[in-house]
Short mmCIF file of C-alpha atoms in Angstrom, two decimals:
data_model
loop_
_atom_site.label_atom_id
_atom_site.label_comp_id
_atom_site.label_asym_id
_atom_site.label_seq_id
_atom_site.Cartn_x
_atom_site.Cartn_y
_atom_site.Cartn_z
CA UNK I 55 -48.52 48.88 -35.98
CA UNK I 56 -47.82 50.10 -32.47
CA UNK I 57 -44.23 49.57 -30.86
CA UNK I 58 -43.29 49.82 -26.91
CA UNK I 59 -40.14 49.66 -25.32
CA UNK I 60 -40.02 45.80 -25.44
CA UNK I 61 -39.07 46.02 -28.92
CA UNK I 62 -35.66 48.23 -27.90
CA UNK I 63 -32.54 46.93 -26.67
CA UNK I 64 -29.44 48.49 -25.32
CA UNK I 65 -26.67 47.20 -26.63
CA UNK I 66 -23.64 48.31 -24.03
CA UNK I 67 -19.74 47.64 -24.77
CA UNK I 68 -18.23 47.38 -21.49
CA UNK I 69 -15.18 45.74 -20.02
CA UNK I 70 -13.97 43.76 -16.68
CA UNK I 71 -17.38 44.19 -14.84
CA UNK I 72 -18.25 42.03 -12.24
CA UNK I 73 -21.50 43.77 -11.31
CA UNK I 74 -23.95 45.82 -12.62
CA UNK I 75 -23.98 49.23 -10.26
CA UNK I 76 -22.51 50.69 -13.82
CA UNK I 77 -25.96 50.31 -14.56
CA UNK I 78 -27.36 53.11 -12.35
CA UNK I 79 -25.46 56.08 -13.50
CA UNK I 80 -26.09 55.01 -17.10
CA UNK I 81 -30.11 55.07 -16.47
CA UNK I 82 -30.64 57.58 -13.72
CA UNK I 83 -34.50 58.47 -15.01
CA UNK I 84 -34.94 54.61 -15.64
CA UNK I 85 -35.21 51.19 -13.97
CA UNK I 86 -32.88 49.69 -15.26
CA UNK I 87 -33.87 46.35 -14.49
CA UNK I 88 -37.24 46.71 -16.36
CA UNK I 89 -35.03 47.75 -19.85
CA UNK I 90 -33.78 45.09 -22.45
CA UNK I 91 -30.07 45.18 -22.10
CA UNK I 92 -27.11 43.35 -24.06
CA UNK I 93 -24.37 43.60 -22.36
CA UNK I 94 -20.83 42.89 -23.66
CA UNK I 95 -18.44 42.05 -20.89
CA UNK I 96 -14.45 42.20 -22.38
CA UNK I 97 -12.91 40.60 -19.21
CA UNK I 98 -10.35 37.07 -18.33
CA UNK I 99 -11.63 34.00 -17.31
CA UNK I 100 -12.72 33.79 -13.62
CA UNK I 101 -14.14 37.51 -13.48
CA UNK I 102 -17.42 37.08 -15.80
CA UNK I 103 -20.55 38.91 -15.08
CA UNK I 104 -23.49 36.49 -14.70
CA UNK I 105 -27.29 37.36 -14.89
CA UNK I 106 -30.10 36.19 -13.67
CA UNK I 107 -32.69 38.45 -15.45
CA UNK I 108 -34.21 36.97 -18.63
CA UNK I 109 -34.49 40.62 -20.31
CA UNK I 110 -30.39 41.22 -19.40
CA UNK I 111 -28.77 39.37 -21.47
CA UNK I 112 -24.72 39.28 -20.65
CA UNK I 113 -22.09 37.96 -23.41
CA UNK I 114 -18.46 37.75 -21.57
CA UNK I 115 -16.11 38.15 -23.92
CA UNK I 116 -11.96 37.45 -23.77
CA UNK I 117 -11.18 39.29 -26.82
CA UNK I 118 -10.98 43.10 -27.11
CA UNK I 119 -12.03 45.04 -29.91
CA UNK I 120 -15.15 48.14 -30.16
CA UNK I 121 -16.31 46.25 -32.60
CA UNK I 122 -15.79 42.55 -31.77
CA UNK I 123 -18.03 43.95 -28.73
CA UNK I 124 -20.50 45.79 -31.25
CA UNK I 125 -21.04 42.53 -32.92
CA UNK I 126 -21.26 40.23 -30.80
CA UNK I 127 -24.31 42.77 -29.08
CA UNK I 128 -25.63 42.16 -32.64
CA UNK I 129 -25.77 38.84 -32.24
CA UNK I 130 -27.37 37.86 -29.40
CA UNK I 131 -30.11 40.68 -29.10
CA UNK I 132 -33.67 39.41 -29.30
CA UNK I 133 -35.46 42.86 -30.13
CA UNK I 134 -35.66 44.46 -33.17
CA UNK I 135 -34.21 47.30 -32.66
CA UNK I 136 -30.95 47.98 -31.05
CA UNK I 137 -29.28 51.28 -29.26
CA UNK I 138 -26.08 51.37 -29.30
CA UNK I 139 -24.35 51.89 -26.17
CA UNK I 140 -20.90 52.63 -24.17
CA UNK I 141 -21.12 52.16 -20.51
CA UNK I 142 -20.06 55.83 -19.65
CA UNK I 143 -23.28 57.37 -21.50
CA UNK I 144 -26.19 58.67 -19.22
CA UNK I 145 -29.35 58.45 -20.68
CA UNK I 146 -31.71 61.29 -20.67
CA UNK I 147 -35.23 61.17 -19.42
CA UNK I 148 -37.29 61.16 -22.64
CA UNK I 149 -34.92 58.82 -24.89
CA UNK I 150 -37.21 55.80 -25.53
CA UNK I 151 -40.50 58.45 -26.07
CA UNK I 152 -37.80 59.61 -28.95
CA UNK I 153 -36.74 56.10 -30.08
CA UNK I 154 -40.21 55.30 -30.48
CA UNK I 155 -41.62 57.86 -32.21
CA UNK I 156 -38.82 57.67 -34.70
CA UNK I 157 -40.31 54.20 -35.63
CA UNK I 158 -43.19 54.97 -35.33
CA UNK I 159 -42.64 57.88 -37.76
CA UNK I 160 -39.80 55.67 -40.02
CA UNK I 161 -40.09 51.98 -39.72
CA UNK I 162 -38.98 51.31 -42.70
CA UNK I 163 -35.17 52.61 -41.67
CA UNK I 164 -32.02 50.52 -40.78
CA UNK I 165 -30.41 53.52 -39.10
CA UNK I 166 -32.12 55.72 -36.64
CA UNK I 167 -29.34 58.94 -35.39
CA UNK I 168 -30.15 61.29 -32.61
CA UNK I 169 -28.25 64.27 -31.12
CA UNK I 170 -26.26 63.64 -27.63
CA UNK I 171 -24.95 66.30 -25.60
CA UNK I 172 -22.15 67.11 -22.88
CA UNK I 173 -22.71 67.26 -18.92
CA UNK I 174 -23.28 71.05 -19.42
CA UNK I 175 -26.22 70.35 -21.90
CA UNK I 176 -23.99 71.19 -24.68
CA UNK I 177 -24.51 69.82 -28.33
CA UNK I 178 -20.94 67.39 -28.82
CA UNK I 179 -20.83 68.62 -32.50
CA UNK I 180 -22.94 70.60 -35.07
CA UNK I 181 -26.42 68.92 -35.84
CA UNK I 182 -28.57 69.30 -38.52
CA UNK I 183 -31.55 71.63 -37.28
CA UNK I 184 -34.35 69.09 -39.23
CA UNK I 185 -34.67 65.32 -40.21
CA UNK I 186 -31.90 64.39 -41.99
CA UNK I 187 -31.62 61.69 -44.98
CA UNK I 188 -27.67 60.40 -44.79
CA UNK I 189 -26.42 59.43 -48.26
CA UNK I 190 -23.28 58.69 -50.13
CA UNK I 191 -21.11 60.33 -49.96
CA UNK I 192 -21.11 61.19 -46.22
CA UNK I 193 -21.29 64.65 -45.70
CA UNK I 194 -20.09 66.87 -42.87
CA UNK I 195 -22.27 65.28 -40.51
CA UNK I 196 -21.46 61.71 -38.90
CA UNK I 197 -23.19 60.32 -36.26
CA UNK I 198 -21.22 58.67 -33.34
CA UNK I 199 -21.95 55.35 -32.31
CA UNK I 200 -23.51 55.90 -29.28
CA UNK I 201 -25.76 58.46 -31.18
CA UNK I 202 -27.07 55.36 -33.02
CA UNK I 203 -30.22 52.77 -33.26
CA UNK I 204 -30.60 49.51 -35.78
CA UNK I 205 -33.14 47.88 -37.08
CA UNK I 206 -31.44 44.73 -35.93
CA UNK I 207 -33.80 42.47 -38.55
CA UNK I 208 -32.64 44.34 -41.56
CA UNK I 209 -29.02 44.85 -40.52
CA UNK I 210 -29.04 40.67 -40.09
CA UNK I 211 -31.12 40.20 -42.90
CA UNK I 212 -28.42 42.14 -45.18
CA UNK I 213 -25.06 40.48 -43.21
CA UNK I 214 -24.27 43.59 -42.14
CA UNK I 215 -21.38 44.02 -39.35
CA UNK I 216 -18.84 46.68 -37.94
CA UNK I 217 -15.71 46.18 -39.42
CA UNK I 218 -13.51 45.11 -36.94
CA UNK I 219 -10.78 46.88 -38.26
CA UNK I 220 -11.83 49.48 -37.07
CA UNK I 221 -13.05 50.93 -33.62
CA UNK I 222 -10.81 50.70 -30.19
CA UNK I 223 -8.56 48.39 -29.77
CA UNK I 224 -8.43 47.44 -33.57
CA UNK I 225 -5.40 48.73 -36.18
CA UNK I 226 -7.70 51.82 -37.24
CA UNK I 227 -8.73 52.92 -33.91
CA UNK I 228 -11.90 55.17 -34.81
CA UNK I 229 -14.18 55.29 -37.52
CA UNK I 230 -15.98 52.00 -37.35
CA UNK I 231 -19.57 53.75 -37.19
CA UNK I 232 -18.79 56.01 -40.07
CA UNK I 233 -17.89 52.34 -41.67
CA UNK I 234 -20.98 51.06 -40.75
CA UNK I 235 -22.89 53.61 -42.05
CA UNK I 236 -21.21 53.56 -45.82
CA UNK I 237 -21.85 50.62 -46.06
CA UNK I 238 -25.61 50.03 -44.76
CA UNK I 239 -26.21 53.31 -47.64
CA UNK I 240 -24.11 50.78 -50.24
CA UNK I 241 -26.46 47.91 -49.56
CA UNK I 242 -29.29 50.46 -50.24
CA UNK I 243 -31.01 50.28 -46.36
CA UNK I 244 -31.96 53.44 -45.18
CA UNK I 245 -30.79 56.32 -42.76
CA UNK I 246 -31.93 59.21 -41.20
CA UNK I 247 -31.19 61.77 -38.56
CA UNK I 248 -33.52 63.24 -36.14
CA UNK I 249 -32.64 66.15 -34.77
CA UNK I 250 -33.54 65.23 -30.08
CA UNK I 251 -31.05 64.62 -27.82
CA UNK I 252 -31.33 61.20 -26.14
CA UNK I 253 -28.05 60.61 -24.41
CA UNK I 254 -25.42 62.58 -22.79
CA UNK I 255 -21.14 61.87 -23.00
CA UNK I 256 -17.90 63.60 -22.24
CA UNK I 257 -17.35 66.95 -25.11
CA UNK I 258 -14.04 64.33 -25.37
CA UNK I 259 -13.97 61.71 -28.62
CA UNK I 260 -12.31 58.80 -28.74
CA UNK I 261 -10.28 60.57 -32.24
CA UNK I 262 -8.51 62.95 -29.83
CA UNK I 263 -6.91 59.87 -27.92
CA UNK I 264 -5.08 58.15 -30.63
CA UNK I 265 -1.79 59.34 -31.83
CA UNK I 266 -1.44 61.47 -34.69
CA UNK I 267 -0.44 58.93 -37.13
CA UNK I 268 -3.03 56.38 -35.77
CA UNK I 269 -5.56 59.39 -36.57
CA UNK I 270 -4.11 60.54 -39.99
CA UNK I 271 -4.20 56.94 -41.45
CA UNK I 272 -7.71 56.02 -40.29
CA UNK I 273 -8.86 59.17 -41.55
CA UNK I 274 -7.16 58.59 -44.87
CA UNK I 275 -8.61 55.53 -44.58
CA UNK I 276 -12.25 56.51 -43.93
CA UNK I 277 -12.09 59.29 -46.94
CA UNK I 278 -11.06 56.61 -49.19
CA UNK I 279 -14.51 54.43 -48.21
CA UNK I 280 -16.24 57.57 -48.36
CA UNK I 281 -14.84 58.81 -51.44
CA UNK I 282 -12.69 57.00 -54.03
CA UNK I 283 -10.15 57.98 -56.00
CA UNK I 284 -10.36 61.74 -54.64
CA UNK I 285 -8.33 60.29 -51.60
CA UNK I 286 -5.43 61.15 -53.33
CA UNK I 287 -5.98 64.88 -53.83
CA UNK I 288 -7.29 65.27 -49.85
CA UNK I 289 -3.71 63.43 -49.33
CA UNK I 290 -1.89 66.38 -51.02
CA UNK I 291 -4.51 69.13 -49.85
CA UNK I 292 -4.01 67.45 -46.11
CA UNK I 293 -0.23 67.10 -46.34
CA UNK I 294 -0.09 70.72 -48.14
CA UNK I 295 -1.75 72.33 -44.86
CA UNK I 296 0.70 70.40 -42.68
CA UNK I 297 3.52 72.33 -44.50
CA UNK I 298 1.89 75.52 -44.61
CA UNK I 299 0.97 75.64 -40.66
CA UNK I 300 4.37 73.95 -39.97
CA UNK I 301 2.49 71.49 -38.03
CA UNK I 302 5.21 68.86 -38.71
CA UNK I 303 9.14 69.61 -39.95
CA UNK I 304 9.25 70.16 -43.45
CA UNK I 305 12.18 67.49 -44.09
CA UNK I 306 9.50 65.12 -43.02
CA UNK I 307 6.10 65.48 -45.30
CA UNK I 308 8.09 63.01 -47.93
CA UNK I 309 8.05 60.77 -45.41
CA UNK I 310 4.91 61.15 -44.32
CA UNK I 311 3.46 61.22 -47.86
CA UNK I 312 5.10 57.48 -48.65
CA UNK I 313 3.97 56.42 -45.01
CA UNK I 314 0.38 57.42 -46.69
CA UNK I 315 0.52 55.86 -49.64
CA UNK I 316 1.65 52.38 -48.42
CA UNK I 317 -0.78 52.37 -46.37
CA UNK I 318 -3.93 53.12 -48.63
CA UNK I 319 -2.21 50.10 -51.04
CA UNK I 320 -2.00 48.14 -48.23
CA UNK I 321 -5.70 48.32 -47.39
CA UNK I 322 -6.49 48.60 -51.17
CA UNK I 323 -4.66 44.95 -51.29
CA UNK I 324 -6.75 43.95 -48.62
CA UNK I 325 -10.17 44.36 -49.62
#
């Protein structure tokens, strides 16, 4: 079976747009009027974006949330396959050639990741130098979201969302792809990495935004999806190296430590 671009959409998490000229630094080697595009507009009632392209399809939204946004993409996409997409991302020149021959190559997979780089051509983290097969536990190596495609089909056909928990704008404010992947691998779909660059983004991550205790619980968090029970020990380990580099003032690692624990019980309850 042969697949073409009309089976790809880009699914792009944007906010109070009224217009598309966002559109034009994102795609700068395409048209991007001849690309399938979801776009998911977080904006108030009275500025909506409106299209009148049947292969740009735009979903205003008045909640906020990565993931509400991520979802709701999800949800009204028509393709099969699904890139996932922030609106400050520029595309590079050769990204569907990639997308497509990782199909071609894999079409069995849920989860298709690709390298992305910075504006000085720059890998944004350390990459596996060959095809990749993500299992559980996660390794070293996490893809970011907007180094991601779906298989939209299978992801549906499983009930598979973000967790909206997670992500900007939510109580854990990063992590929700490295959610999404644990537990696409739990529901036994399949993942792999391929090592060509299709988009470039700031070196900057979202995790360096977020305040430190907004970071250390979401991390906590994410090692005890990841992980289990050995959450506890990466507490002390993590809470040890705190003391040790004087990061924080010694009087206040107790605290910190019973901070930590509520909140794993807390999310333990929740589940």
């Amino acid at each position: 079976m042969s697949y073409s671009k009309s089976d790809i959409s880009i699914l792009i998490s944007t906010m109070n747009r009224s217009d598309f000229s966002f559109l034009s630094a994102m795609f700068p080697h395409h048209e991007w009027r001849d690309l399938n595009l979801v776009i998911v507009n977080q904006t108030k009632k009275g500025k909506e974006l409106k299209s009148n392209l049947e292969n740009i399809i735009v979903v205003n939204s008045y909640e906020i949330g990565l993931s509400k946004s991520r979802n709701l993409a999800l949800k009204n996409s028509r393709t099969t396959y699904g890139v996932i997409a922030d609106d400050d991302v520029v595309y590079e020149s050769d990204c569907m050639v990639f997308f497509l021959n990782a199909i071609q190559q894999k079409p069995e997979l849920a989860l298709y990741a690709f390298k992305s780089c910075d504006f000085n051509n720059r890998d944004r983290k350390n990459y596996p130098n060959s095809i990749f097969n993500f299992s559980l536990p996660l390794k070293k190596f996490k893809p970011s979201s907007i180094e991601i495609m779906l298989n939209i089909d299978l992801v549906k056909n499983k009930n598979l969302k973000f967790d909206e928990d997670f992500g900007l704008g939510a109580y854990y404010p990063v992590g929700e792809e490295e959610v999404f992947l644990i537990d696409l691998l739990k529901v036994d779909l399949n993942a792999i990495f391929f090592p060509k660059i299709v988009v470039k983004h700031l070196q900057e991550s979202s995790r360096t935004k977020v305040k430190d205790y907004d970071f250390l619980k979401t991390q906590l968090i994410l090692y005890y999806l990841n992980n289990g029970w050995i959450v506890n020990i990466w507490l002390y380990k993590y809470l040890f190296y705190i003391w040790r580099k004087r990061l924080q003032p010694r009087s206040e690692i107790l605290q910190i430590y019973t901070i930590m624990s509520a909140e794993l019980r807390k999310f333990k309850s929740s589940r």
